[in-house]
PDB file of C-alpha atoms in Angstrom:
ATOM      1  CA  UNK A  28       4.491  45.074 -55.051  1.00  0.00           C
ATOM      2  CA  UNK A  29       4.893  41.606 -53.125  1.00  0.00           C
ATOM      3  CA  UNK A  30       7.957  43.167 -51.534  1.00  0.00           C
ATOM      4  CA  UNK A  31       6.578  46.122 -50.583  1.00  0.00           C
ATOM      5  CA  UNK A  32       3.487  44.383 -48.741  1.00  0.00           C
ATOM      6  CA  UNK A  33       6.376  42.155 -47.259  1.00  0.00           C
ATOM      7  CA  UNK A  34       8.318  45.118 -45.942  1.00  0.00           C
ATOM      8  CA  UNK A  35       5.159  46.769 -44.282  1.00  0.00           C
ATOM      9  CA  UNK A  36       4.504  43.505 -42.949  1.00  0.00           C
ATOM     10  CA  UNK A  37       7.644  43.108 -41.465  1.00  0.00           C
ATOM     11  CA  UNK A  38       7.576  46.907 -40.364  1.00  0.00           C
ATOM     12  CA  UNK A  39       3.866  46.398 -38.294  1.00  0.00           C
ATOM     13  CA  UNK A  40       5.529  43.057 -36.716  1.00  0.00           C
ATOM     14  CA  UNK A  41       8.789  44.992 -35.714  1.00  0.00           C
ATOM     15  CA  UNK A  42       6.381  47.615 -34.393  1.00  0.00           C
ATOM     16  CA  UNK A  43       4.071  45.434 -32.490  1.00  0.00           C
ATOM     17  CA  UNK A  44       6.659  43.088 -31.181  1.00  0.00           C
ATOM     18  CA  UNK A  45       8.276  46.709 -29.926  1.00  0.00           C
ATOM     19  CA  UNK A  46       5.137  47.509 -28.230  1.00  0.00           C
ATOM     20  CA  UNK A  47       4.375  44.403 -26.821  1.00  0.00           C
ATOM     21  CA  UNK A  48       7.652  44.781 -24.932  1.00  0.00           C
ATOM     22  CA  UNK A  49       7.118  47.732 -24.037  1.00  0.00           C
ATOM     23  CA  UNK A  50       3.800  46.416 -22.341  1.00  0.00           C
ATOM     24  CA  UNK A  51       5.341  44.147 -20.448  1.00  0.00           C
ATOM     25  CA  UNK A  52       7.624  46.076 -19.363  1.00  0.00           C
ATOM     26  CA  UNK A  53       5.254  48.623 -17.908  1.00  0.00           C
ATOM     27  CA  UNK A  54       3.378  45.660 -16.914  1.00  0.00           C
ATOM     28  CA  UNK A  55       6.281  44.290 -14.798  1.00  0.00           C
ATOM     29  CA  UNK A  56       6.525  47.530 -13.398  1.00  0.00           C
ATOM     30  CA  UNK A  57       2.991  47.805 -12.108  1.00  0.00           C
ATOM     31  CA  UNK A  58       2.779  44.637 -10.419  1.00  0.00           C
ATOM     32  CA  UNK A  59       6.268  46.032  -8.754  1.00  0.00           C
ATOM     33  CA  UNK A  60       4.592  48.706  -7.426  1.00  0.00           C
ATOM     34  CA  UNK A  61       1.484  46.702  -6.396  1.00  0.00           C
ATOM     35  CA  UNK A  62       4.338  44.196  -4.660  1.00  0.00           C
ATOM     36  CA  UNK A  63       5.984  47.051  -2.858  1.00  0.00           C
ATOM     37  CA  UNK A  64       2.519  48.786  -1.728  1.00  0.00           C
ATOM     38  CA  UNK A  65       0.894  45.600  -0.578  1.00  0.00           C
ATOM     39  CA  UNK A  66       3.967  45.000   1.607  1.00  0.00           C
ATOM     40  CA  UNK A  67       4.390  48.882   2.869  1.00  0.00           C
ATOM     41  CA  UNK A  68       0.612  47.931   3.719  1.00  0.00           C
ATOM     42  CA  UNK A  69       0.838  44.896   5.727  1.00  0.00           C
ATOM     43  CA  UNK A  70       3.978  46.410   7.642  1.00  0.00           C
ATOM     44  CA  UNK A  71       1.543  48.929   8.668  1.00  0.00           C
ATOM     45  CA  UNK A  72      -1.179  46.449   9.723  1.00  0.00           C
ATOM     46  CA  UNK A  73       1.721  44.916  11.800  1.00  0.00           C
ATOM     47  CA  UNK A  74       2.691  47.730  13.568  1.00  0.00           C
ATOM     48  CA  UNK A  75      -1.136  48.752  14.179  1.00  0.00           C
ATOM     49  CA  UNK A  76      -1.732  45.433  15.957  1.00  0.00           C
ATOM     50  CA  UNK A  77       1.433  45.702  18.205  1.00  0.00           C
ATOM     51  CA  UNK A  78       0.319  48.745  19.076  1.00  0.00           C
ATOM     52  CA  UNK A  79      -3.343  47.593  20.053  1.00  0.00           C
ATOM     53  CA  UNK A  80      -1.495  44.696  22.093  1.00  0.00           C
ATOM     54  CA  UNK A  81       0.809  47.179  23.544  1.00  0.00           C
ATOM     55  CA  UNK A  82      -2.438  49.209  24.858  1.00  0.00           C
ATOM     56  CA  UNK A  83      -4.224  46.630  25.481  1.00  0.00           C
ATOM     57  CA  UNK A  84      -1.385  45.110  27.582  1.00  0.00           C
ATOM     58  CA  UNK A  85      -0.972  48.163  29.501  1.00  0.00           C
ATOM     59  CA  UNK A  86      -5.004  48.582  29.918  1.00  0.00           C
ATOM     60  CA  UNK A  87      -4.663  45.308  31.661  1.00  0.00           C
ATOM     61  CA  UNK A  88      -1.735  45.870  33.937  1.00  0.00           C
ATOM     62  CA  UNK A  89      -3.914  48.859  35.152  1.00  0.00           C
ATOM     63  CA  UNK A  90      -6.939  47.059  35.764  1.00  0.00           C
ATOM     64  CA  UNK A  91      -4.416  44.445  37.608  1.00  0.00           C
ATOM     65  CA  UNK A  92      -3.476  47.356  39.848  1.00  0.00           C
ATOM     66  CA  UNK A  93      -6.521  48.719  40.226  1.00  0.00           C
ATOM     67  CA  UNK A  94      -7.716  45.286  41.438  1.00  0.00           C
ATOM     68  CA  UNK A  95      -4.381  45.338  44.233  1.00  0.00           C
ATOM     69  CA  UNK A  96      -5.487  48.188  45.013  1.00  0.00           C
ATOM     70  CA  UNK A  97      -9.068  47.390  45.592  1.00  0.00           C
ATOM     71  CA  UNK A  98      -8.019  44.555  47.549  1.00  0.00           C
ATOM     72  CA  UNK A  99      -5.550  46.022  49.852  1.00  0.00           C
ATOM     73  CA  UNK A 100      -8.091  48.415  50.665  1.00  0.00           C
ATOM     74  CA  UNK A 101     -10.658  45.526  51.821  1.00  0.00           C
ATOM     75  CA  UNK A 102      -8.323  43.875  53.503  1.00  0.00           C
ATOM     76  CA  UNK A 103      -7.220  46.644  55.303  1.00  0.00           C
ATOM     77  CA  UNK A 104     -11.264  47.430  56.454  1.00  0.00           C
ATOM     78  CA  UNK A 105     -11.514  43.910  57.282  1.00  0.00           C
ATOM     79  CA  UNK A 106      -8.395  43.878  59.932  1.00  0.00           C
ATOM     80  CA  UNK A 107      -9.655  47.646  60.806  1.00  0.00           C
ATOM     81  CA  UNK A 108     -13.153  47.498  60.892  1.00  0.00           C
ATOM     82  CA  UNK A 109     -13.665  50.637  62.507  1.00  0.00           C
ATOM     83  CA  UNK A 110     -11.365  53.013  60.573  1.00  0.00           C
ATOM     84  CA  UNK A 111     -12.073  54.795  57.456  1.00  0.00           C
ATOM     85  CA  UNK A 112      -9.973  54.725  54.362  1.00  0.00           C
TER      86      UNK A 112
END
């Protein structure tokens, strides 16, 4: 009887030790996955906010030439008072 309560004993641990890898394993897998996503993620952000400099780079260099422009023009009323533009 003892050995039969041994051998089921020995059976559950077996079993559970079995599962427990397989837990971790699945585990180890998920925070893989979590890795991999968070980085895909932040590669995203990082292209996003290049982007918004890019734009906001070339938002500025036309506002910078807008601002020439502007300037010329005054300049050119100043030294030609009496013609239009």
């Amino acid at each position: 009887m003892e050995q039969e309560i041994s051998a089921v004993q020995f059976e559950a641990k077996k079993q559970l030790a079995s599962k427990s890898e397989q837990i971790g394993t699945v585990q180890i897998q998920a925070k893989k996955q979590l890795y991999e996503k968070t980085a895909s993620i932040g590669r995203h952000q990082l292209d996003a906010k290049r982007q918004i400099a890019e734009k906001t780079a070339a938002l500025g260099q036309h506002q910078l030439s807008a601002k020439q422009q502007l300037s010329v023009k005054a300049a050119t009323r100043f030294e030609n008072p009496g013609r239009k533009s």
